[in-house]
XYZ file of C-alpha atoms in Angstrom:
741
model
C 10.171 3.193 -21.037
C 11.072 -0.325 -21.543
C 7.409 -0.684 -24.906
C 9.002 2.384 -26.050
C 12.305 1.612 -26.492
C 10.639 -2.575 -27.754
C 8.861 -0.657 -30.618
C 11.539 1.448 -31.371
C 14.017 -2.231 -32.141
C 10.779 -3.508 -33.610
C 11.216 -0.666 -35.230
C 14.629 -1.201 -37.291
C 14.084 -4.670 -37.189
C 11.306 -4.135 -39.838
C 13.763 -1.234 -41.574
C 16.155 -3.496 -41.691
C 14.490 -6.374 -43.519
C 13.203 -4.393 -45.917
C 16.157 -3.691 -47.320
C 17.613 -7.227 -47.086
C 14.570 -9.115 -48.476
C 12.600 -10.113 -51.572
C 10.147 -7.483 -52.640
C 6.694 -8.154 -52.517
C 5.715 -8.867 -56.046
C 1.625 -8.028 -56.131
C 1.479 -9.881 -59.217
C 3.726 -13.242 -60.441
C 5.059 -12.912 -64.437
C 4.048 -15.743 -66.068
C 6.314 -18.494 -66.834
C 8.045 -18.211 -70.228
C 9.426 -20.827 -72.275
C 12.170 -20.418 -74.791
C 11.952 -23.499 -77.869
C 14.728 -23.708 -80.273
C 14.289 -25.413 -83.357
C 16.951 -27.124 -85.496
C 19.066 -25.953 -88.543
C 22.313 -27.110 -88.407
C 24.915 -24.312 -88.886
C 22.238 -21.682 -88.741
C 21.786 -22.745 -84.777
C 24.173 -19.590 -84.144
C 21.130 -17.617 -84.868
C 19.565 -19.412 -81.627
C 22.455 -17.282 -79.872
C 21.410 -14.334 -81.684
C 17.981 -14.348 -80.538
C 19.468 -15.023 -77.044
C 21.517 -11.985 -77.249
C 18.618 -9.968 -77.958
C 16.326 -11.263 -74.293
C 19.626 -10.843 -72.570
C 19.929 -7.466 -73.057
C 15.899 -6.972 -72.784
C 15.764 -8.835 -68.687
C 14.281 -11.764 -69.778
C 14.146 -14.223 -67.589
C 13.786 -17.975 -68.924
C 11.825 -20.611 -66.979
C 11.922 -23.498 -69.832
C 14.059 -23.981 -71.964
C 13.521 -27.069 -74.864
C 15.170 -27.957 -77.857
C 15.267 -30.315 -81.427
C 18.682 -30.833 -83.254
C 21.375 -27.265 -83.344
C 17.832 -25.578 -80.680
C 19.164 -28.879 -78.603
C 22.325 -27.572 -78.236
C 22.491 -24.446 -77.947
C 19.108 -24.559 -75.352
C 21.365 -27.135 -73.588
C 24.067 -24.939 -72.640
C 21.526 -21.755 -71.928
C 20.391 -24.230 -69.280
C 23.480 -25.401 -68.086
C 24.790 -21.713 -67.221
C 26.622 -20.575 -69.518
C 24.776 -17.040 -70.862
C 24.662 -15.961 -74.625
C 28.874 -14.708 -75.201
C 29.478 -17.719 -72.887
C 28.087 -19.645 -75.620
C 28.885 -17.885 -78.728
C 32.638 -18.036 -77.821
C 32.076 -21.369 -77.606
C 30.111 -22.424 -80.535
C 32.936 -19.757 -83.348
C 35.530 -21.965 -81.843
C 34.362 -25.754 -81.635
C 36.019 -26.451 -85.113
C 31.895 -28.430 -85.940
C 33.737 -29.830 -89.725
C 36.323 -32.411 -87.357
C 32.182 -34.851 -86.177
C 32.439 -34.321 -90.246
C 35.213 -37.818 -89.958
C 34.878 -40.590 -87.102
C 38.167 -41.886 -88.884
C 41.071 -41.736 -86.149
C 43.703 -39.746 -86.914
C 47.125 -41.748 -88.117
C 48.820 -40.597 -84.656
C 47.579 -42.424 -82.491
C 46.627 -46.020 -83.876
C 49.014 -48.284 -83.036
C 51.825 -49.570 -85.036
C 50.001 -52.362 -86.223
C 47.024 -50.639 -86.892
C 49.214 -47.755 -88.814
C 50.485 -50.225 -90.893
C 47.196 -52.397 -92.122
C 45.914 -48.736 -92.694
C 48.599 -47.724 -94.658
C 48.647 -50.728 -97.057
C 44.364 -50.508 -97.164
C 43.781 -46.461 -97.505
C 40.632 -47.376 -99.254
C 37.928 -45.805 -96.418
C 35.168 -48.516 -96.267
C 33.831 -50.176 -92.856
C 32.867 -53.734 -94.628
C 32.634 -56.053 -92.424
C 31.686 -60.354 -92.712
C 29.820 -62.604 -91.401
C 27.245 -65.218 -91.317
C 27.561 -65.200 -94.137
C 26.590 -62.154 -94.930
C 28.163 -57.664 -95.866
C 27.929 -56.089 -93.000
C 28.071 -51.375 -92.521
C 27.413 -50.014 -90.277
C 23.703 -47.546 -89.516
C 25.376 -44.448 -90.691
C 27.837 -42.240 -92.794
C 28.910 -41.889 -89.548
C 29.257 -43.456 -85.955
C 29.134 -40.115 -83.353
C 31.944 -40.906 -82.472
C 34.112 -36.627 -83.362
C 30.441 -35.095 -82.180
C 30.231 -36.391 -78.978
C 34.092 -34.915 -78.579
C 33.439 -31.874 -79.450
C 30.327 -31.690 -77.084
C 31.819 -32.967 -74.222
C 34.515 -30.532 -74.795
C 31.222 -27.824 -74.847
C 29.493 -29.457 -71.883
C 32.576 -29.704 -69.189
C 32.995 -32.317 -67.267
C 29.358 -32.273 -66.114
C 27.220 -35.663 -64.759
C 25.026 -37.427 -65.194
C 21.765 -35.503 -63.812
C 18.218 -37.462 -62.878
C 16.060 -35.036 -63.489
C 16.408 -32.210 -66.532
C 14.300 -29.765 -63.593
C 18.048 -29.807 -61.828
C 19.713 -27.606 -64.729
C 19.536 -24.046 -63.967
C 17.044 -23.999 -66.141
C 14.707 -27.284 -66.820
C 15.891 -28.125 -70.018
C 14.160 -30.966 -72.888
C 15.727 -32.125 -75.938
C 13.644 -34.005 -78.338
C 14.763 -36.878 -80.334
C 12.595 -39.268 -82.592
C 13.121 -42.983 -82.224
C 13.704 -44.755 -85.255
C 11.492 -48.047 -84.317
C 8.043 -46.223 -84.396
C 8.248 -42.813 -85.696
C 7.751 -42.405 -82.046
C 8.479 -37.692 -80.578
C 10.834 -38.758 -77.581
C 11.411 -36.730 -74.506
C 14.468 -36.301 -73.043
C 14.390 -35.511 -69.409
C 17.091 -36.950 -67.867
C 20.753 -38.611 -68.088
C 23.277 -37.612 -70.448
C 22.944 -34.008 -71.515
C 25.244 -34.159 -74.021
C 23.983 -38.033 -74.925
C 21.230 -35.881 -75.285
C 22.316 -33.676 -77.230
C 24.027 -35.806 -79.851
C 20.398 -37.954 -80.283
C 18.351 -34.722 -80.915
C 20.740 -34.303 -84.166
C 22.080 -37.812 -85.337
C 20.645 -37.422 -89.365
C 18.806 -40.458 -90.068
C 21.793 -42.194 -92.203
C 24.267 -39.980 -92.402
C 25.089 -40.129 -88.218
C 24.332 -43.523 -86.330
C 21.525 -44.231 -83.722
C 21.892 -43.288 -80.280
C 21.374 -45.503 -77.305
C 19.431 -43.951 -74.916
C 16.803 -46.942 -72.412
C 16.995 -49.147 -75.466
C 15.498 -47.130 -78.251
C 17.607 -46.290 -81.474
C 17.213 -42.345 -81.707
C 17.458 -39.817 -84.366
C 17.232 -36.379 -85.606
C 14.276 -35.208 -83.384
C 13.072 -32.594 -86.206
C 11.348 -35.717 -87.392
C 8.688 -36.427 -85.822
C 8.901 -32.005 -83.810
C 11.381 -29.570 -85.243
C 9.652 -27.133 -82.786
C 8.285 -27.848 -79.836
C 6.209 -25.366 -78.841
C 3.918 -28.107 -77.150
C 6.230 -30.577 -75.264
C 7.421 -26.154 -73.736
C 3.637 -25.577 -72.473
C 3.926 -29.044 -71.227
C 6.626 -28.701 -68.628
C 4.559 -24.902 -67.462
C 5.136 -22.398 -70.331
C 2.407 -19.845 -69.932
C 4.319 -17.652 -72.825
C 6.320 -19.254 -75.347
C 9.881 -17.795 -77.545
C 10.010 -20.235 -80.632
C 12.731 -20.347 -82.390
C 12.260 -21.180 -85.891
C 15.445 -21.577 -88.530
C 14.174 -24.575 -90.683
C 15.008 -24.983 -94.430
C 12.841 -24.100 -97.152
C 11.198 -26.065 -99.499
C 13.953 -26.376 -102.643
C 12.559 -24.725 -105.744
C 11.342 -27.077 -109.254
C 14.384 -25.804 -111.098
C 16.881 -27.034 -108.313
C 15.177 -30.525 -107.569
C 18.117 -31.761 -109.394
C 20.070 -35.337 -108.407
C 18.980 -37.952 -105.354
C 20.739 -35.457 -103.297
C 18.474 -33.095 -104.011
C 15.096 -34.921 -104.039
C 16.710 -36.598 -100.118
C 16.825 -33.253 -99.700
C 13.613 -32.092 -99.557
C 12.272 -34.986 -98.205
C 13.831 -34.024 -94.643
C 12.784 -31.110 -95.429
C 9.092 -31.221 -95.706
C 8.985 -33.153 -93.029
C 10.304 -31.126 -90.880
C 8.221 -28.139 -92.073
C 5.249 -30.288 -91.312
C 6.405 -30.887 -88.019
C 6.676 -26.512 -87.540
C 3.899 -26.226 -88.765
C 1.205 -28.219 -86.544
C 3.622 -26.845 -83.435
C 2.998 -23.052 -84.441
C -1.016 -24.020 -84.006
C -0.337 -23.844 -80.558
C 0.393 -20.710 -80.059
C -1.612 -17.857 -78.804
C -2.121 -14.313 -79.104
C 0.067 -14.220 -75.999
C 3.329 -15.985 -77.927
C 6.561 -14.303 -79.713
C 6.879 -16.307 -83.134
C 10.461 -15.455 -83.478
C 12.144 -16.046 -87.700
C 15.955 -15.025 -88.700
C 16.030 -14.340 -92.034
C 18.340 -17.756 -92.883
C 16.973 -18.951 -95.944
C 19.577 -18.436 -97.825
C 22.386 -19.993 -95.570
C 23.520 -24.156 -95.291
C 22.282 -25.898 -93.215
C 26.111 -28.063 -93.323
C 28.381 -24.826 -93.759
C 29.136 -23.771 -89.573
C 31.330 -20.585 -91.596
C 28.019 -19.286 -91.589
C 27.541 -18.971 -88.301
C 28.718 -15.728 -87.797
C 25.952 -14.252 -90.640
C 23.359 -16.383 -89.030
C 24.589 -14.557 -85.459
C 23.606 -11.905 -86.794
C 21.001 -12.338 -88.143
C 18.980 -14.091 -85.288
C 20.500 -10.253 -83.581
C 18.542 -8.319 -86.361
C 14.968 -10.462 -86.564
C 15.034 -10.121 -82.244
C 15.017 -6.524 -82.171
C 12.326 -6.720 -85.590
C 9.526 -8.253 -82.268
C 11.881 -5.610 -79.254
C 8.786 -4.177 -78.028
C 7.007 -7.477 -78.107
C 9.885 -9.444 -75.771
C 9.552 -5.448 -73.600
C 6.681 -6.627 -72.509
C 8.769 -9.962 -71.059
C 10.842 -7.873 -69.430
C 11.606 -7.462 -65.788
C 13.377 -5.493 -63.656
C 17.306 -4.817 -62.812
C 17.215 -5.779 -59.595
C 14.691 -9.243 -60.283
C 16.942 -10.479 -63.204
C 20.698 -9.841 -61.370
C 18.451 -11.945 -58.806
C 17.488 -14.525 -61.344
C 21.241 -14.904 -62.641
C 22.216 -15.273 -59.807
C 20.033 -18.439 -59.089
C 21.124 -19.415 -61.809
C 24.718 -19.104 -61.377
C 24.052 -20.611 -57.877
C 22.207 -23.918 -59.829
C 24.740 -24.280 -61.710
C 27.728 -23.876 -58.942
C 25.764 -27.509 -57.724
C 27.094 -29.632 -60.294
C 30.039 -27.108 -61.437
C 32.178 -27.403 -58.004
C 32.481 -31.141 -58.325
C 34.952 -30.762 -61.481
C 38.212 -30.127 -59.247
C 36.586 -32.893 -56.878
C 39.135 -35.925 -57.848
C 36.802 -39.196 -58.578
C 36.827 -41.951 -55.648
C 36.199 -45.108 -58.400
C 36.540 -46.090 -62.863
C 33.678 -48.478 -64.411
C 34.809 -50.933 -66.959
C 31.451 -51.323 -69.027
C 33.563 -52.745 -71.558
C 30.746 -54.414 -73.666
C 33.377 -55.824 -76.405
C 36.104 -58.405 -76.953
C 38.772 -56.565 -76.005
C 40.449 -56.960 -72.575
C 39.593 -54.768 -70.348
C 43.015 -54.476 -68.876
C 43.961 -52.915 -72.490
C 41.666 -50.313 -71.942
C 42.156 -50.102 -68.932
C 45.467 -49.309 -69.862
C 44.675 -46.843 -73.210
C 41.994 -45.046 -70.488
C 45.201 -44.577 -68.409
C 43.198 -42.233 -65.665
C 43.059 -43.844 -62.682
C 40.261 -43.334 -58.875
C 42.304 -39.699 -56.981
C 42.934 -37.636 -60.387
C 41.318 -35.266 -60.964
C 40.122 -35.665 -64.096
C 39.353 -31.818 -67.264
C 37.747 -31.801 -70.158
C 41.060 -32.097 -72.288
C 42.057 -35.190 -70.272
C 38.787 -36.768 -70.025
C 38.449 -36.017 -73.850
C 42.590 -37.988 -74.835
C 41.749 -40.534 -72.950
C 38.649 -41.677 -75.081
C 40.582 -41.573 -78.196
C 43.108 -43.230 -77.090
C 40.760 -46.315 -76.399
C 38.957 -44.976 -79.035
C 42.229 -45.671 -81.670
C 42.211 -49.354 -80.465
C 40.219 -49.516 -83.145
C 37.599 -52.012 -82.557
C 35.141 -50.672 -81.154
C 31.898 -48.084 -83.021
C 31.045 -46.072 -79.828
C 33.651 -45.118 -76.820
C 32.070 -42.668 -73.657
C 32.535 -41.488 -70.733
C 29.686 -40.167 -68.026
C 30.639 -38.726 -64.801
C 28.331 -39.389 -61.149
C 28.127 -37.438 -58.998
C 27.449 -39.395 -55.491
C 27.219 -38.434 -52.131
C 30.719 -39.749 -51.311
C 32.026 -38.329 -54.493
C 33.017 -38.474 -58.662
C 32.465 -41.658 -60.762
C 33.764 -41.804 -63.592
C 31.607 -45.099 -66.177
C 33.431 -45.873 -68.616
C 31.646 -47.309 -71.650
C 32.804 -49.272 -75.093
C 30.471 -50.878 -77.226
C 32.219 -53.349 -80.487
C 32.063 -51.967 -83.589
C 28.589 -53.798 -84.616
C 29.611 -54.600 -88.660
C 32.641 -57.175 -86.966
C 34.284 -58.915 -85.732
C 35.280 -59.256 -89.427
C 36.191 -56.938 -91.880
C 37.095 -56.895 -95.395
C 39.518 -54.310 -96.439
C 40.970 -52.517 -99.663
C 44.145 -50.815 -100.966
C 44.388 -49.288 -105.007
C 47.545 -47.099 -106.098
C 48.402 -46.141 -109.582
C 51.467 -44.672 -110.669
C 52.561 -43.646 -114.055
C 54.971 -41.285 -115.572
C 53.547 -40.634 -118.532
C 56.352 -42.516 -121.167
C 56.545 -46.238 -119.160
C 53.046 -47.186 -118.932
C 50.528 -47.321 -115.564
C 51.430 -49.696 -112.956
C 47.811 -50.858 -110.990
C 47.672 -52.555 -108.257
C 44.309 -53.296 -105.925
C 45.016 -54.907 -102.364
C 41.642 -57.033 -100.819
C 42.432 -58.755 -97.237
C 39.857 -60.316 -94.820
C 40.922 -60.444 -90.954
C 38.766 -62.113 -88.534
C 39.679 -61.514 -84.998
C 38.897 -62.430 -82.046
C 39.712 -65.679 -83.228
C 41.929 -67.147 -79.629
C 41.729 -65.793 -75.983
C 43.908 -62.273 -76.197
C 42.442 -61.363 -79.331
C 44.088 -63.299 -81.446
C 43.878 -62.181 -85.150
C 44.059 -64.024 -89.160
C 44.495 -62.158 -92.220
C 44.323 -63.147 -95.874
C 45.034 -60.951 -98.306
C 45.760 -60.084 -101.577
C 47.204 -58.236 -105.067
C 46.672 -58.125 -108.041
C 47.824 -55.523 -110.594
C 51.355 -54.854 -111.026
C 52.424 -57.495 -108.243
C 50.867 -60.344 -107.675
C 50.353 -62.119 -103.666
C 48.935 -64.237 -102.168
C 49.785 -64.724 -98.059
C 48.203 -66.016 -94.775
C 49.077 -64.861 -91.561
C 48.365 -66.271 -87.426
C 48.762 -63.403 -85.471
C 48.476 -63.582 -81.960
C 49.258 -61.553 -78.416
C 50.462 -63.586 -76.109
C 49.230 -62.184 -72.814
C 45.596 -59.941 -72.187
C 47.551 -56.926 -71.999
C 49.773 -57.934 -75.683
C 52.658 -56.097 -75.666
C 54.190 -59.810 -76.652
C 52.950 -61.585 -79.874
C 53.960 -64.785 -82.095
C 52.913 -64.364 -85.366
C 53.487 -66.868 -88.403
C 52.798 -65.765 -92.639
C 52.909 -68.424 -95.443
C 52.899 -66.095 -98.709
C 53.003 -66.223 -102.557
C 54.108 -62.997 -104.773
C 55.699 -61.946 -107.899
C 57.206 -58.927 -107.869
C 58.708 -56.823 -110.563
C 61.058 -54.582 -111.897
C 60.198 -52.317 -114.587
C 62.089 -52.430 -117.673
C 64.510 -49.502 -118.201
C 67.229 -48.634 -121.499
C 68.988 -50.353 -119.301
C 67.034 -53.574 -118.103
C 64.859 -56.039 -119.661
C 62.083 -56.796 -117.377
C 62.781 -58.211 -114.023
C 60.689 -60.789 -111.874
C 61.209 -62.392 -108.567
C 57.978 -65.509 -108.025
C 58.667 -66.910 -104.608
C 57.349 -69.304 -101.280
C 57.545 -67.137 -98.537
C 56.945 -68.764 -94.670
C 58.234 -66.384 -91.555
C 57.980 -67.287 -87.506
C 58.378 -65.027 -84.953
C 58.350 -63.513 -81.916
C 57.332 -59.910 -81.213
C 57.501 -57.021 -78.474
C 55.105 -54.600 -78.821
C 57.391 -51.969 -76.205
C 55.150 -48.071 -76.864
C 52.307 -47.596 -79.268
C 53.692 -46.285 -81.456
C 56.534 -48.823 -81.344
C 57.389 -52.990 -82.289
C 60.465 -55.179 -82.159
C 60.487 -59.020 -83.898
C 62.508 -61.839 -84.004
C 61.971 -64.981 -85.902
C 62.472 -67.240 -88.884
C 62.259 -67.136 -92.481
C 62.829 -69.018 -95.225
C 62.067 -68.604 -99.414
C 62.228 -70.467 -102.541
C 61.329 -69.043 -105.763
C 62.242 -67.878 -109.250
C 64.581 -64.791 -110.960
C 64.095 -64.309 -114.366
C 64.447 -61.524 -116.889
C 61.492 -61.618 -119.211
C 63.386 -61.257 -122.184
C 63.776 -63.220 -125.261
C 66.380 -65.614 -123.588
C 64.546 -65.624 -120.729
C 67.430 -66.045 -118.665
C 66.323 -67.425 -114.790
C 68.055 -68.241 -111.909
C 66.300 -70.864 -108.995
C 67.255 -70.494 -104.806
C 66.225 -70.626 -102.145
C 66.787 -69.485 -99.048
C 66.728 -69.865 -94.826
C 68.135 -67.565 -91.564
C 65.983 -66.042 -89.956
C 65.572 -61.116 -88.797
C 65.547 -58.493 -86.426
C 62.580 -56.121 -87.572
C 62.696 -53.095 -84.662
C 60.216 -50.391 -85.852
C 58.276 -46.443 -84.505
C 56.981 -44.666 -86.267
C 54.158 -41.692 -84.722
C 54.221 -39.505 -88.160
C 50.814 -37.579 -88.099
C 50.444 -39.054 -91.644
C 52.474 -41.330 -94.329
C 51.461 -39.245 -97.548
C 51.983 -35.779 -96.191
C 52.854 -35.457 -93.316
C 53.479 -32.320 -91.039
C 55.048 -33.529 -87.453
C 56.544 -36.890 -85.864
C 58.831 -40.232 -87.145
C 59.388 -42.856 -88.652
C 62.200 -44.671 -88.365
C 62.580 -48.778 -89.050
C 66.173 -51.148 -89.271
C 65.448 -54.390 -90.922
C 67.995 -57.319 -90.254
C 68.432 -60.781 -91.759
C 70.778 -63.063 -91.957
C 70.681 -66.163 -94.757
C 71.877 -69.052 -95.428
C 70.736 -69.484 -100.219
C 71.529 -71.837 -102.548
C 70.600 -71.685 -105.889
C 70.506 -73.936 -108.968
C 73.750 -74.623 -110.497
C 75.299 -71.851 -112.713
C 77.992 -70.074 -114.564
C 79.549 -67.093 -112.246
C 77.214 -68.190 -108.825
C 77.964 -70.599 -106.458
C 75.334 -72.282 -105.159
C 75.991 -71.989 -101.184
C 76.135 -68.583 -99.658
C 75.762 -67.481 -96.850
C 74.812 -62.896 -96.519
C 74.309 -61.036 -93.824
C 70.974 -58.016 -94.937
C 70.267 -54.735 -93.228
C 68.257 -51.339 -94.164
C 67.999 -48.900 -92.858
C 64.938 -46.126 -92.851
C 63.759 -42.828 -91.996
C 61.317 -40.704 -92.583
C 60.115 -37.529 -90.333
C 58.578 -33.913 -90.315
C 57.415 -31.158 -88.773
C 56.324 -27.633 -89.328
C 55.294 -24.450 -88.520
C 51.864 -23.103 -89.484
C 50.770 -23.710 -93.350
C 54.892 -25.022 -93.430
C 56.053 -28.352 -93.379
C 59.687 -29.781 -93.852
C 60.116 -33.096 -94.710
C 63.138 -35.361 -94.062
C 64.703 -38.801 -95.794
C 67.178 -41.110 -95.755
C 67.589 -44.576 -96.711
C 70.403 -47.350 -96.248
C 70.847 -50.630 -97.355
C 73.181 -53.381 -97.925
C 74.334 -56.787 -98.311
C 78.135 -58.361 -96.975
C 78.365 -61.989 -98.573
C 80.734 -64.593 -100.039
C 79.754 -64.062 -103.433
C 79.592 -61.188 -106.075
C 76.036 -63.046 -106.572
C 72.517 -61.987 -104.824
C 68.696 -62.407 -105.204
C 67.836 -59.735 -102.231
C 67.547 -56.512 -104.077
C 67.305 -52.694 -103.558
C 65.831 -50.620 -105.898
C 66.325 -46.659 -106.114
C 63.189 -44.836 -108.882
C 59.876 -42.220 -108.664
C 58.306 -39.742 -106.845
C 59.958 -38.140 -103.945
C 63.442 -41.364 -103.750
C 64.891 -40.167 -106.593
C 61.671 -37.950 -108.451
C 64.360 -38.055 -112.216
C 63.942 -41.686 -112.659
C 61.293 -43.995 -113.031
C 60.065 -45.898 -110.627
C 62.611 -48.737 -109.346
C 64.836 -47.808 -112.209
C 67.905 -48.582 -109.880
C 68.792 -51.900 -108.788
C 71.200 -53.331 -106.969
C 72.410 -54.995 -103.145
C 73.476 -51.555 -101.448
C 72.089 -48.042 -101.638
C 71.965 -45.056 -100.265
C 69.267 -41.695 -100.482
C 68.837 -38.935 -98.631
C 66.138 -35.677 -99.762
C 64.628 -32.918 -98.045
C 61.701 -31.885 -98.981
C 59.107 -28.649 -98.927
C 55.617 -28.490 -98.948
C 53.087 -25.116 -98.067
C 49.948 -25.945 -97.450
C 47.709 -23.624 -100.621
C 44.591 -25.210 -99.506
C 44.348 -24.106 -95.887
C 45.940 -20.559 -97.347
C 43.357 -19.024 -99.554
C 40.557 -21.070 -98.260
C 40.187 -22.001 -94.734
C 41.471 -23.948 -91.621
C 38.679 -26.204 -92.555
C 39.159 -26.736 -96.734
C 40.232 -29.558 -98.413
C 44.638 -29.674 -98.584
C 45.842 -28.155 -101.392
C 50.252 -28.550 -100.912
C 51.930 -27.530 -103.646
C 55.894 -29.383 -102.805
C 59.458 -29.683 -103.920
C 62.829 -31.405 -103.024
C 66.341 -32.120 -103.477
C 67.340 -36.018 -103.651
C 70.826 -36.827 -103.686
C 71.457 -41.422 -103.968
C 72.202 -44.032 -105.595
C 72.450 -48.026 -106.258
C 75.828 -49.544 -106.127
C 76.504 -54.146 -107.686
C 77.571 -56.397 -104.577
C 81.092 -56.223 -105.892
C 80.231 -52.334 -106.444
C 82.962 -49.318 -104.756
C 80.861 -47.077 -103.211
C 81.784 -43.917 -103.512
C 79.853 -40.855 -103.205
C 81.237 -39.345 -106.623
C 78.558 -41.587 -108.267
C 75.912 -39.880 -105.935
C 72.589 -38.417 -108.568
C 71.176 -35.572 -107.564
C 67.763 -34.949 -108.470
C 64.751 -33.556 -106.594
C 60.890 -32.717 -107.769
C 57.999 -29.846 -107.377
C 54.755 -31.197 -107.450
C 50.996 -30.264 -106.444
C 49.229 -32.755 -104.019
C 45.846 -33.293 -101.643
C 45.208 -36.122 -99.191
C 42.297 -37.659 -100.052
C 40.140 -40.362 -98.501
C 41.510 -42.973 -101.120
C 45.255 -41.528 -99.984
C 47.128 -39.154 -101.724
C 46.728 -37.782 -105.366
C 50.564 -36.102 -106.632
C 51.138 -34.684 -110.028
C 54.026 -33.223 -110.711
C 58.037 -33.603 -112.380
C 61.168 -34.945 -111.205
C 64.655 -34.769 -112.702
C 68.726 -35.448 -112.175
C 71.901 -34.752 -113.119
C 72.240 -35.688 -116.354
C 69.758 -34.323 -118.564
C 67.147 -36.514 -116.551
C 63.746 -35.473 -116.252
C 60.195 -37.017 -115.865
C 56.337 -36.152 -115.110
C 54.707 -38.211 -112.639
C 50.985 -38.927 -111.703
C 50.714 -41.264 -108.373
C 46.824 -41.693 -107.104
C 46.600 -43.975 -103.622
C 49.519 -45.397 -102.167
C 52.912 -43.480 -103.208
C 55.587 -44.282 -100.525
């Protein structure tokens, strides 16, 4: 009986085991490798193919990709399914990757002032007797940020075999022109290297190699997948066709054709590795752009259609629902081994600072500390704050998962074209009746001339007004909150002639020295001494002129978090400037030779927006309190959004009051999509006037004005065309290019 009971017990154990154990397979399935080629925005076609593979329960054992194929393949290898990849790709602002210029609102107050003054977007340096520039039009910082948002706060991998699906990204060594297979490290960096178009995006340095787009050496890396162990290949070719002879019309077309020839040659060579068991999918995407990401939905659908054409062949690789469920579960379990660490606090932050910027400054801007649980949004914001110091070519932060916890490594790379930079500015203003005013601005800035990142700034202005200046700016401690500044300047300020006034010019030398405090990133306080010596003169037949000199002190308080100086939609810019002066004038009838004055200037500009509607407020006040009825220190009104019905600087005086309300509607993004160039239709209501020293400021003297204009923001500043009008029947047309505020 005991033996019988033992047999019964053994029977139920075997039945139970057969219920829960994996079924034995009489025939092992072949290993399948997925190969995704490069093709820019057309890469969404890969998602369409993935959807059909998942629909047919086709397991993927290896993923290899080039360029956009490395991106889609990398996400799939991390464990995302086709629907999740579609959501990520369609909600990523890819066009942001076409610019690495720092948003104005993130810049420090000092750098905001610098960008507004030198509005031409060029990256040029000068040192060691030669001009320097980056090795790509784009630095890749914005693209790296977008990739980090896609992949979340995933850590570096000792091997990409540890992903949910073993993965390889293909890049090209710029120095040797050889293929490089990236099999470990940062997956986002691997993706970026595989897609770095030479000359357009800077090469990515991995293990001492300068890596660029893998399409140059292997755009459809079938051989790499086979070397990993793939027995059957599913390859997706989204390469571009060659341009026809009639479509090769300029230099860009020639470069585009050469690039296509290179990538197509590598693709043709790889097709020779395909066997009769392998499956090649070629979506009908020849007419789609590689750079216009608005085609992604269309490309995705074309990818699905192409996969459906070979669906019968694909079905031969299908496995049953139960086995596919196990396959998916195994992938999820692998993904959990690193995604579970996302909720763990960081145990340490290691700063690898390859620049002359103080590590203390970088730490303060990064603003994450040990013990923090970091999300991808927080990491992106922290990297952006450090990059906004505006002295780095690249800023990166990568997690390393250790036994004791997560470690964060922050890497900063100095600008390769630094540390001394050239800056350029340009402005043109015309009212079509009094001629045009053109100004060109230049600056040569030498950085890191002292241990605490001192700067020597040399500036020049040519055109309607002239200026030569040299300034030393010296932070006083490592954190760079406190600073001293000394400046020497020669300038010619002009006020254009009007029907009531001849052209007026103030030619002077200025010297000042002050001490300041950067109380926050967006604001500064400065106190100092100032001295001037000059001549103010009317350029008429009499040549009336007056020599003067003055000495005194100044107090400046500034705050600025506007997102744009040209067409702001959010933020405020506020400044208070106060001067105490002891003025000395040459002997001149009716003017006391000595005078003491206090001058106060207040300026504010603030904006907010709702969808494509923006509202801007402007206010400006100035006054001088002195002991005589004369002062060479003048304020002005006239010009676009500064009493728009008058020509530039038509009104000058000692006291000023001005307010304006501006409404702007973004036509460009309303009708042509959110990624298009902004095109603003604006209107303003303005009121203000200026008064002389001996005049009483009266409300009845207020001039009412307004404007209607069309404008856009370009890489060289705003471009505005419009008409202004004012009480009394005045009106003017205006055109402004470059700086206008």
